[in-house]
Amino acid sequence: MQTNFDQLLAVNGIRMGVAQRQRLAWLSARLGRVAVHQAGSVPARDHGVIILVEPPTGPAAELLYRSLRTDCAVVVPFGENPAFDFLKSKLTDFGTIGPSFDGPHEMWWGGLNWRPIAPEAGARSGAELRVVSCYPHALGDDHARALREKLAEFDIACDIAPIDTADGETMRAPEKSAFMLRMWEEHREPLLFIEADATLSEPPLLPSHLACDIALHKWNRWEMSARTLHLGRTPAAEALLRNWHHIATAYPGVWDGYLLDQAWSLTSSQMALDTAWLPRSYHAPAEDAGTPRHTTIVHNLPTDNSDLGPDAEFGVAMRAARRASRSGGRDTMIVIKSQAASNDAITVILRDIATSDAREMAASIEAVTGAFAADCGGFGRLELALCPWQDDIRAAKSAAKSANNRIIEIAPWQALPTDLFRTVSQSCDAGSVVVMAGQRG
């Protein structure tokens, strides 16, 4: 089995952060040899983990998909690039790891199905897990009876409690997230929140088995649901939880899944958040549950998404990105803080990414973060946004101006001076836009 990942990544010009490198090793330990896929080739039978650095064309993606073994995984180290979206749509997305200073890209990993990396039959890790849940006092103790009984049957520790709610039988995001924060502070195990009116068909062991920061399900592959939410005992998981509660408190009328989405986007931009996207078996509707052996958590909700959000058009701008498990043009992909004692921030908008070469775009991201590390120009924070379309550019500029940030707009093929941020800090005022000139070579 190949273990010299650092050499493999360096030879192929791939930068990964510590958390991303650890996930690659985790996959290799379970599935086998790691190899970088060469365009037009078919993966060898001994390749358990396939790293894809160039986005395949439609026919090439189909060929690769048909050639994959069921017990292998595909890793995309430049997962922020929309050019990989088509291939991702054909696969099951297992997880996303956010960017960091040492690895300024979003790493995506997926495969054909969860079975090869799921816990083995008969595995017991329930002792490392605590299930928590809450429900409005007005619903009565019978509301969580089925869940309590199943957890007792599976010998899994739990803390299920009624809480006071402002809207009677309705629980809002600020109340749910406040309960989760209290559980986080009272207990030391990883926490798995399960909606109180759900029931279990089998022990919910997959999230703790994955050793991730958070795990949740995306309904229709884009809309995050707070009905099943796993939090590992990590600083990144705590940061997401606190960000969720902060945003929910500010916007109590917005449904919890969308607020969780925004907390995920914020946290993932600031640290290498290791996210697992749980399969449908952890969010099975009661009306569409199938046989018990095919489900783990059965929720008391219809098969449509009426439970998740009141407005079917809410959040349209982010759907394509979330279906590909990445940040979108309206999100900041990465936030890097400097050592400068300053509250001034600068936003870099990377435009035209939809028509750029994958390596070119990756190199541009690394050039921006590298230039900021070399000379921050006195700015305390860098925010980098990837904008494929003009609407995204306008939204990113509006957000940056509202925060009084300086703004630089560049294209992936443009060379950047080493003193870029120093020059900008000396030549323009807050809220102004610097558009880097230069023709494509």
Tab-separated table of C-alpha atoms in Angstrom:
chain	number	residue	atom	x	y	z
A	1	MET	CA	0.000	0.000	0.000
A	2	GLN	CA	1.318	3.437	-0.916
A	3	THR	CA	1.968	5.683	2.060
A	4	ASN	CA	4.204	8.470	0.694
A	5	PHE	CA	1.355	10.869	-0.015
A	6	ASP	CA	3.510	13.974	0.334
A	7	GLN	CA	5.723	12.952	-2.560
A	8	LEU	CA	2.722	11.980	-4.706
A	9	LEU	CA	1.030	15.321	-4.082
A	10	ALA	CA	4.204	17.360	-4.632
A	11	VAL	CA	5.030	15.650	-7.940
A	12	ASN	CA	1.537	16.441	-9.217
A	13	GLY	CA	1.466	20.030	-7.945
A	14	ILE	CA	-1.339	19.429	-5.427
A	15	ARG	CA	-1.520	21.415	-2.196
A	16	MET	CA	-3.531	19.917	0.653
A	17	GLY	CA	-3.973	21.121	4.196
A	18	VAL	CA	-3.373	18.941	7.242
A	19	ALA	CA	-7.036	17.920	7.621
A	20	GLN	CA	-7.289	17.101	3.903
A	21	ARG	CA	-4.105	15.036	4.009
A	22	GLN	CA	-5.431	13.148	7.034
A	23	ARG	CA	-8.663	12.317	5.191
A	24	LEU	CA	-6.660	11.040	2.213
A	25	ALA	CA	-4.694	8.745	4.531
A	26	TRP	CA	-7.955	7.627	6.196
A	27	LEU	CA	-9.396	6.649	2.823
A	28	SER	CA	-6.249	4.864	1.732
A	29	ALA	CA	-6.146	2.824	4.955
A	30	ARG	CA	-9.649	1.541	4.183
A	31	LEU	CA	-9.736	1.309	0.396
A	32	GLY	CA	-6.169	0.870	-0.834
A	33	ARG	CA	-3.618	2.529	-3.070
A	34	VAL	CA	-3.841	6.234	-3.972
A	35	ALA	CA	-3.237	7.280	-7.577
A	36	VAL	CA	-3.589	10.496	-9.577
A	37	HIS	CA	-5.911	9.923	-12.521
A	38	GLN	CA	-4.525	10.601	-15.980
A	39	ALA	CA	-6.963	12.055	-18.509
A	40	GLY	CA	-8.308	9.461	-20.928
A	41	SER	CA	-7.121	6.478	-18.897
A	42	VAL	CA	-9.071	3.866	-16.956
A	43	PRO	CA	-8.262	3.488	-13.233
A	44	ALA	CA	-6.243	0.372	-12.443
A	45	ARG	CA	-7.959	-2.314	-10.426
A	46	ASP	CA	-5.634	-1.754	-7.462
A	47	HIS	CA	-6.467	1.943	-7.181
A	48	GLY	CA	-8.648	2.362	-4.103
A	49	VAL	CA	-8.444	6.165	-4.052
A	50	ILE	CA	-8.376	8.179	-7.279
A	51	ILE	CA	-7.267	11.820	-7.194
A	52	LEU	CA	-8.718	13.884	-10.028
A	53	VAL	CA	-6.948	17.170	-10.809
A	54	GLU	CA	-8.351	17.897	-14.287
A	55	PRO	CA	-12.122	18.217	-14.866
A	56	PRO	CA	-13.210	15.586	-17.395
A	57	THR	CA	-15.382	16.335	-20.396
A	58	GLY	CA	-18.868	14.834	-20.499
A	59	PRO	CA	-17.821	11.648	-22.346
A	60	ALA	CA	-14.689	11.308	-20.212
A	61	ALA	CA	-16.734	11.684	-17.025
A	62	GLU	CA	-19.086	8.956	-18.223
A	63	LEU	CA	-16.132	6.683	-19.038
A	64	LEU	CA	-14.575	7.275	-15.628
A	65	TYR	CA	-17.888	6.704	-13.860
A	66	ARG	CA	-18.444	3.383	-15.645
A	67	SER	CA	-14.915	2.211	-14.843
A	68	LEU	CA	-15.062	2.836	-11.080
A	69	ARG	CA	-15.139	-0.043	-8.645
A	70	THR	CA	-17.803	0.062	-5.949
A	71	ASP	CA	-15.086	-0.059	-3.278
A	72	CYS	CA	-13.125	3.012	-4.329
A	73	ALA	CA	-13.293	6.750	-3.711
A	74	VAL	CA	-12.715	9.779	-5.928
A	75	VAL	CA	-10.939	12.805	-4.435
A	76	VAL	CA	-11.071	16.234	-6.096
A	77	PRO	CA	-8.416	18.470	-4.467
A	78	PHE	CA	-9.707	21.562	-6.305
A	79	GLY	CA	-13.349	21.012	-5.371
A	80	GLU	CA	-14.178	24.737	-5.463
A	81	ASN	CA	-13.936	24.665	-9.269
A	82	PRO	CA	-17.383	24.479	-10.978
A	83	ALA	CA	-15.816	22.530	-13.852
A	84	PHE	CA	-15.949	19.397	-11.668
A	85	ASP	CA	-19.693	19.765	-10.941
A	86	PHE	CA	-20.842	17.395	-13.702
A	87	LEU	CA	-18.700	14.504	-12.513
A	88	LYS	CA	-19.751	15.120	-8.902
A	89	SER	CA	-23.403	14.939	-9.960
A	90	LYS	CA	-22.874	11.365	-11.119
A	91	LEU	CA	-21.319	10.263	-7.837
A	92	THR	CA	-22.389	10.113	-4.202
A	93	ASP	CA	-20.792	12.960	-2.283
A	94	PHE	CA	-19.222	11.683	0.932
A	95	GLY	CA	-17.596	14.815	2.244
A	96	THR	CA	-16.002	18.227	1.837
A	97	ILE	CA	-13.021	19.695	3.686
A	98	GLY	CA	-12.691	23.461	3.635
A	99	PRO	CA	-9.586	25.462	2.713
A	100	SER	CA	-6.859	26.601	5.071
A	101	PHE	CA	-3.674	28.628	4.917
A	102	ASP	CA	-1.567	25.543	4.096
A	103	GLY	CA	-4.116	24.151	1.635
A	104	PRO	CA	-6.185	26.960	0.052
A	105	HIS	CA	-8.638	24.708	-1.804
A	106	GLU	CA	-11.857	22.843	-1.005
A	107	MET	CA	-11.297	19.099	-1.118
A	108	TRP	CA	-14.272	16.974	-2.211
A	109	TRP	CA	-14.454	13.212	-1.856
A	110	GLY	CA	-17.106	10.783	-3.032
A	111	GLY	CA	-17.792	7.459	-4.729
A	112	LEU	CA	-20.519	5.139	-5.923
A	113	ASN	CA	-22.047	4.302	-2.534
A	114	TRP	CA	-21.331	4.434	1.196
A	115	ARG	CA	-20.950	0.695	1.784
A	116	PRO	CA	-17.135	0.384	1.442
A	117	ILE	CA	-16.440	2.982	4.168
A	118	ALA	CA	-19.437	2.354	6.429
A	119	PRO	CA	-18.964	0.614	9.821
A	120	GLU	CA	-18.705	-3.142	9.562
A	121	ALA	CA	-21.727	-5.230	10.513
A	122	GLY	CA	-21.818	-5.713	14.249
A	123	ALA	CA	-19.471	-2.794	14.952
A	124	ARG	CA	-20.108	-0.992	18.207
A	125	SER	CA	-19.053	2.590	18.692
A	126	GLY	CA	-22.146	3.723	20.560
A	127	ALA	CA	-20.082	4.302	23.707
A	128	GLU	CA	-18.334	7.151	21.857
A	129	LEU	CA	-21.606	8.832	20.977
A	130	ARG	CA	-24.366	10.680	22.780
A	131	VAL	CA	-27.686	11.294	21.049
A	132	VAL	CA	-29.357	14.541	22.052
A	133	SER	CA	-32.765	15.906	21.182
A	134	CYS	CA	-35.304	18.465	22.335
A	135	TYR	CA	-38.939	19.302	21.712
A	136	PRO	CA	-41.444	21.965	22.838
A	137	HIS	CA	-42.988	21.427	26.270
A	138	ALA	CA	-46.410	21.794	24.658
A	139	LEU	CA	-45.991	18.539	22.692
A	140	GLY	CA	-45.807	16.349	25.802
A	141	ASP	CA	-43.428	13.535	26.792
A	142	ASP	CA	-44.927	11.019	24.347
A	143	HIS	CA	-43.486	13.068	21.478
A	144	ALA	CA	-40.043	11.467	21.943
A	145	ARG	CA	-41.117	8.063	23.268
A	146	ALA	CA	-40.199	6.041	20.150
A	147	LEU	CA	-36.749	7.601	19.950
A	148	ARG	CA	-36.050	7.013	23.661
A	149	GLU	CA	-37.090	3.363	23.439
A	150	LYS	CA	-34.878	2.635	20.439
A	151	LEU	CA	-31.857	4.316	22.009
A	152	ALA	CA	-32.361	2.231	25.153
A	153	GLU	CA	-32.626	-0.908	22.999
A	154	PHE	CA	-29.342	-0.052	21.241
A	155	ASP	CA	-27.687	0.923	24.554
A	156	ILE	CA	-26.778	4.405	23.311
A	157	ALA	CA	-26.439	7.264	25.807
A	158	CYS	CA	-28.904	10.069	25.275
A	159	ASP	CA	-30.163	13.363	26.635
A	160	ILE	CA	-33.674	14.178	25.411
A	161	ALA	CA	-35.495	17.068	27.023
A	162	PRO	CA	-38.508	19.362	26.569
A	163	ILE	CA	-37.660	23.051	26.197
A	164	ASP	CA	-39.551	26.315	26.433
A	165	THR	CA	-40.465	27.742	23.021
A	166	ALA	CA	-41.851	31.109	22.043
A	167	ASP	CA	-44.282	29.658	19.490
A	168	GLY	CA	-45.922	26.895	21.501
A	169	GLU	CA	-45.587	23.640	19.562
A	170	THR	CA	-43.096	25.114	17.064
A	171	MET	CA	-39.358	25.100	17.734
A	172	ARG	CA	-37.208	27.709	16.007
A	173	ALA	CA	-33.520	27.688	15.160
A	174	PRO	CA	-32.393	29.911	18.082
A	175	GLU	CA	-34.041	27.516	20.551
A	176	LYS	CA	-32.630	24.375	18.928
A	177	SER	CA	-29.110	25.790	18.614
A	178	ALA	CA	-29.194	27.076	22.217
A	179	PHE	CA	-30.099	23.562	23.384
A	180	MET	CA	-27.227	22.130	21.330
A	181	LEU	CA	-24.800	24.603	22.896
A	182	ARG	CA	-25.957	23.570	26.360
A	183	MET	CA	-25.450	19.897	25.483
A	184	TRP	CA	-22.000	20.710	24.091
A	185	GLU	CA	-21.000	22.319	27.377
A	186	GLU	CA	-22.522	19.599	29.590
A	187	HIS	CA	-21.133	16.529	27.802
A	188	ARG	CA	-17.763	15.448	26.431
A	189	GLU	CA	-18.778	12.861	23.823
A	190	PRO	CA	-19.498	13.583	20.152
A	191	LEU	CA	-23.118	14.687	19.845
A	192	LEU	CA	-25.698	13.425	17.389
A	193	PHE	CA	-28.855	15.539	17.331
A	194	ILE	CA	-31.913	13.642	16.071
A	195	GLU	CA	-35.325	15.273	15.804
A	196	ALA	CA	-37.433	14.031	18.723
A	197	ASP	CA	-40.283	12.595	16.617
A	198	ALA	CA	-37.886	10.374	14.637
A	199	THR	CA	-37.254	6.700	15.237
A	200	LEU	CA	-34.292	4.402	14.596
A	201	SER	CA	-34.132	1.256	12.494
A	202	GLU	CA	-30.519	0.498	13.476
A	203	PRO	CA	-27.770	2.128	15.582
A	204	PRO	CA	-26.689	5.434	13.944
A	205	LEU	CA	-22.945	4.686	13.951
A	206	LEU	CA	-21.801	6.105	10.602
A	207	PRO	CA	-21.163	9.746	11.706
A	208	SER	CA	-18.868	8.854	14.620
A	209	HIS	CA	-17.129	6.225	12.451
A	210	LEU	CA	-16.120	8.929	9.949
A	211	ALA	CA	-14.137	10.970	12.510
A	212	CYS	CA	-15.312	14.239	10.946
A	213	ASP	CA	-16.094	17.638	12.437
A	214	ILE	CA	-19.752	17.652	11.402
A	215	ALA	CA	-22.115	15.366	9.533
A	216	LEU	CA	-25.530	16.214	8.113
A	217	HIS	CA	-27.833	15.432	5.204
A	218	LYS	CA	-28.590	17.578	2.171
A	219	TRP	CA	-32.176	17.169	1.015
A	220	ASN	CA	-32.283	16.957	-2.793
A	221	ARG	CA	-28.479	17.300	-2.591
A	222	TRP	CA	-28.627	21.006	-1.776
A	223	GLU	CA	-30.812	21.983	1.192
A	224	MET	CA	-29.148	21.326	4.529
A	225	SER	CA	-31.370	19.748	7.142
A	226	ALA	CA	-30.934	20.256	10.883
A	227	ARG	CA	-33.014	17.164	11.710
A	228	THR	CA	-29.902	14.952	11.851
A	229	LEU	CA	-26.718	16.755	12.900
A	230	HIS	CA	-23.509	15.185	14.193
A	231	LEU	CA	-20.862	17.268	15.965
A	232	GLY	CA	-17.436	15.792	16.680
A	233	ARG	CA	-15.497	17.022	19.710
A	234	THR	CA	-13.365	19.412	17.663
A	235	PRO	CA	-12.747	23.176	17.657
A	236	ALA	CA	-14.192	23.388	14.119
A	237	ALA	CA	-17.424	21.684	15.205
A	238	GLU	CA	-17.755	24.067	18.140
A	239	ALA	CA	-17.108	27.050	15.849
A	240	LEU	CA	-19.889	25.931	13.505
A	241	LEU	CA	-22.293	25.432	16.398
A	242	ARG	CA	-21.591	28.883	17.822
A	243	ASN	CA	-21.829	30.510	14.385
A	244	TRP	CA	-25.177	28.764	13.812
A	245	HIS	CA	-26.535	30.012	17.123
A	246	HIS	CA	-25.261	33.545	16.501
A	247	ILE	CA	-26.850	33.736	13.025
A	248	ALA	CA	-30.073	32.083	14.255
A	249	THR	CA	-30.375	34.598	17.080
A	250	ALA	CA	-29.985	37.448	14.582
A	251	TYR	CA	-32.568	35.963	12.181
A	252	PRO	CA	-35.027	33.968	14.314
A	253	GLY	CA	-37.717	33.875	11.628
A	254	VAL	CA	-35.615	32.007	9.049
A	255	TRP	CA	-35.816	28.213	9.073
A	256	ASP	CA	-33.002	26.307	10.747
A	257	GLY	CA	-31.657	24.485	7.675
A	258	TYR	CA	-30.855	27.657	5.759
A	259	LEU	CA	-29.243	29.231	8.832
A	260	LEU	CA	-27.168	26.077	9.255
A	261	ASP	CA	-26.124	26.426	5.605
A	262	GLN	CA	-24.892	29.964	6.246
A	263	ALA	CA	-23.029	28.885	9.387
A	264	TRP	CA	-21.409	26.081	7.381
A	265	SER	CA	-20.309	28.522	4.675
A	266	LEU	CA	-18.888	30.970	7.220
A	267	THR	CA	-17.059	28.340	9.261
A	268	SER	CA	-15.706	26.490	6.228
A	269	SER	CA	-14.166	29.718	4.908
A	270	GLN	CA	-12.282	30.301	8.154
A	271	MET	CA	-10.970	26.824	8.934
A	272	ALA	CA	-10.590	23.399	7.353
A	273	LEU	CA	-14.053	22.184	8.369
A	274	ASP	CA	-14.288	18.425	7.737
A	275	THR	CA	-17.903	17.810	6.674
A	276	ALA	CA	-19.546	14.461	5.905
A	277	TRP	CA	-22.732	14.495	3.823
A	278	LEU	CA	-24.898	11.783	5.328
A	279	PRO	CA	-26.842	9.417	3.029
A	280	ARG	CA	-30.616	9.392	2.638
A	281	SER	CA	-30.812	6.503	5.114
A	282	TYR	CA	-30.078	9.051	7.874
A	283	HIS	CA	-32.942	11.282	6.728
A	284	ALA	CA	-35.580	8.824	5.541
A	285	PRO	CA	-39.162	10.191	5.490
A	286	ALA	CA	-41.692	7.982	7.269
A	287	GLU	CA	-43.815	7.770	4.103
A	288	ASP	CA	-40.833	6.593	2.043
A	289	ALA	CA	-38.834	4.558	4.512
A	290	GLY	CA	-38.655	1.223	2.673
A	291	THR	CA	-37.577	-1.808	4.651
A	292	PRO	CA	-35.904	-1.173	8.018
A	293	ARG	CA	-32.551	-2.625	6.907
A	294	HIS	CA	-32.263	0.122	4.273
A	295	THR	CA	-32.745	2.986	6.726
A	296	THR	CA	-31.148	4.185	9.935
A	297	ILE	CA	-33.086	7.286	11.018
A	298	VAL	CA	-36.729	7.594	9.992
A	299	HIS	CA	-38.164	11.094	10.305
A	300	ASN	CA	-41.810	11.944	10.723
A	301	LEU	CA	-42.102	14.069	7.589
A	302	PRO	CA	-43.511	13.827	4.056
A	303	THR	CA	-41.467	12.799	1.021
A	304	ASP	CA	-41.390	16.344	-0.372
A	305	ASN	CA	-39.354	19.186	1.116
A	306	SER	CA	-42.257	21.127	2.630
A	307	ASP	CA	-40.842	20.526	6.109
A	308	LEU	CA	-37.517	22.176	5.327
A	309	GLY	CA	-38.297	25.616	3.989
A	310	PRO	CA	-41.442	27.732	3.564
A	311	ASP	CA	-40.326	29.285	0.262
A	312	ALA	CA	-39.358	26.977	-2.604
A	313	GLU	CA	-37.373	29.777	-4.257
A	314	PHE	CA	-35.434	30.753	-1.151
A	315	GLY	CA	-31.701	30.286	-1.637
A	316	VAL	CA	-31.819	29.650	-5.410
A	317	ALA	CA	-28.469	31.380	-5.887
A	318	MET	CA	-26.597	28.709	-3.941
A	319	ARG	CA	-28.278	25.530	-5.189
A	320	ALA	CA	-25.805	24.631	-7.943
A	321	ALA	CA	-22.872	25.099	-5.578
A	322	ARG	CA	-24.425	23.117	-2.716
A	323	ARG	CA	-25.346	20.241	-5.022
A	324	ALA	CA	-21.630	20.081	-5.817
A	325	SER	CA	-20.759	20.423	-2.097
A	326	ARG	CA	-18.805	23.663	-2.517
A	327	SER	CA	-18.967	27.352	-1.783
A	328	GLY	CA	-20.664	29.473	-4.425
A	329	GLY	CA	-20.222	32.887	-5.969
A	330	ARG	CA	-22.187	34.530	-3.139
A	331	ASP	CA	-19.948	32.918	-0.487
A	332	THR	CA	-16.437	33.834	0.589
A	333	MET	CA	-14.382	30.737	-0.202
A	334	ILE	CA	-11.534	31.423	2.200
A	335	VAL	CA	-10.774	33.951	4.924
A	336	ILE	CA	-7.161	34.369	6.031
A	337	LYS	CA	-6.089	36.533	8.956
A	338	SER	CA	-2.693	38.232	9.102
A	339	GLN	CA	-0.468	39.218	12.004
A	340	ALA	CA	-1.232	42.895	11.385
A	341	ALA	CA	-2.922	44.699	14.270
A	342	SER	CA	-5.657	46.005	12.008
A	343	ASN	CA	-9.386	45.585	11.465
A	344	ASP	CA	-9.067	46.579	7.796
A	345	ALA	CA	-10.007	43.809	5.349
A	346	ILE	CA	-9.539	43.294	1.636
A	347	THR	CA	-11.759	41.266	-0.690
A	348	VAL	CA	-10.274	39.629	-3.774
A	349	ILE	CA	-12.804	38.693	-6.435
A	350	LEU	CA	-11.568	35.994	-8.804
A	351	ARG	CA	-13.708	36.355	-11.942
A	352	ASP	CA	-14.091	34.372	-15.184
A	353	ILE	CA	-13.511	31.070	-13.415
A	354	ALA	CA	-16.093	29.280	-15.556
A	355	THR	CA	-13.874	29.714	-18.648
A	356	SER	CA	-10.506	29.122	-16.991
A	357	ASP	CA	-8.255	26.092	-16.963
A	358	ALA	CA	-8.418	24.119	-13.685
A	359	ARG	CA	-4.692	24.373	-13.014
A	360	GLU	CA	-4.734	28.066	-13.931
A	361	MET	CA	-7.515	28.766	-11.463
A	362	ALA	CA	-5.846	26.722	-8.709
A	363	ALA	CA	-2.553	28.533	-9.282
A	364	SER	CA	-4.321	31.905	-9.048
A	365	ILE	CA	-5.877	30.995	-5.688
A	366	GLU	CA	-2.468	29.942	-4.403
A	367	ALA	CA	-0.872	33.125	-5.793
A	368	VAL	CA	-3.386	35.356	-3.985
A	369	THR	CA	-3.024	33.598	-0.638
A	370	GLY	CA	0.754	33.384	-1.054
A	371	ALA	CA	1.051	37.104	-1.818
A	372	PHE	CA	-1.025	37.945	1.253
A	373	ALA	CA	1.173	35.715	3.422
A	374	ALA	CA	4.323	37.356	2.056
A	375	ASP	CA	3.086	40.942	2.503
A	376	CYS	CA	-0.407	41.621	3.836
A	377	GLY	CA	-0.033	45.348	3.189
A	378	GLY	CA	-1.264	46.114	6.678
A	379	PHE	CA	-4.624	44.413	6.138
A	380	GLY	CA	-5.841	42.269	9.006
A	381	ARG	CA	-7.941	39.927	6.869
A	382	LEU	CA	-8.149	38.596	3.305
A	383	GLU	CA	-11.474	37.362	1.881
A	384	LEU	CA	-11.365	35.511	-1.442
A	385	ALA	CA	-14.552	35.028	-3.497
A	386	LEU	CA	-14.829	32.946	-6.678
A	387	CYS	CA	-17.287	34.512	-9.123
A	388	PRO	CA	-18.166	32.725	-12.372
A	389	TRP	CA	-20.922	35.166	-13.381
A	390	GLN	CA	-21.525	38.918	-13.350
A	391	ASP	CA	-24.372	38.534	-10.851
A	392	ASP	CA	-21.915	36.881	-8.466
A	393	ILE	CA	-19.391	39.686	-8.963
A	394	ARG	CA	-22.021	42.315	-8.200
A	395	ALA	CA	-23.130	40.446	-5.072
A	396	ALA	CA	-19.536	40.028	-3.858
A	397	LYS	CA	-18.787	43.718	-4.446
A	398	SER	CA	-21.949	44.775	-2.636
A	399	ALA	CA	-21.085	42.625	0.388
A	400	ALA	CA	-17.501	43.890	0.445
A	401	LYS	CA	-18.560	47.541	0.198
A	402	SER	CA	-21.121	47.132	2.965
A	403	ALA	CA	-18.289	45.828	5.172
A	404	ASN	CA	-16.063	48.756	4.082
A	405	ASN	CA	-13.480	46.377	2.585
A	406	ARG	CA	-10.998	47.273	-0.139
A	407	ILE	CA	-11.700	45.283	-3.317
A	408	ILE	CA	-9.427	43.764	-5.964
A	409	GLU	CA	-10.904	42.125	-9.066
A	410	ILE	CA	-8.633	39.730	-10.976
A	411	ALA	CA	-8.833	36.931	-13.549
A	412	PRO	CA	-7.075	33.559	-13.117
A	413	TRP	CA	-4.594	34.125	-15.955
A	414	GLN	CA	-3.270	37.442	-14.653
A	415	ALA	CA	0.151	37.608	-13.002
A	416	LEU	CA	0.145	39.254	-9.583
A	417	PRO	CA	2.914	41.500	-8.239
A	418	THR	CA	4.486	40.328	-5.000
A	419	ASP	CA	3.614	43.648	-3.339
A	420	LEU	CA	-0.012	43.575	-4.528
A	421	PHE	CA	-1.622	44.193	-1.141
A	422	ARG	CA	0.920	46.816	-0.098
A	423	THR	CA	0.289	48.719	-3.333
A	424	VAL	CA	-3.492	48.578	-2.921
A	425	SER	CA	-3.334	49.721	0.701
A	426	GLN	CA	-1.371	52.808	-0.321
A	427	SER	CA	-3.314	53.716	-3.443
A	428	CYS	CA	-7.029	53.481	-2.704
A	429	ASP	CA	-9.603	54.086	-0.029
A	430	ALA	CA	-11.972	51.672	1.701
A	431	GLY	CA	-14.832	50.551	-0.547
A	432	SER	CA	-12.927	51.327	-3.763
A	433	VAL	CA	-12.350	48.685	-6.456
A	434	VAL	CA	-9.041	47.889	-8.134
A	435	VAL	CA	-9.481	45.930	-11.377
A	436	MET	CA	-6.272	44.229	-12.433
A	437	ALA	CA	-5.531	44.882	-16.108
A	438	GLY	CA	-4.004	42.363	-18.488
A	439	GLN	CA	-4.874	40.309	-21.522
A	440	ARG	CA	-5.026	36.563	-21.690
A	441	GLY	CA	-1.838	35.126	-23.090
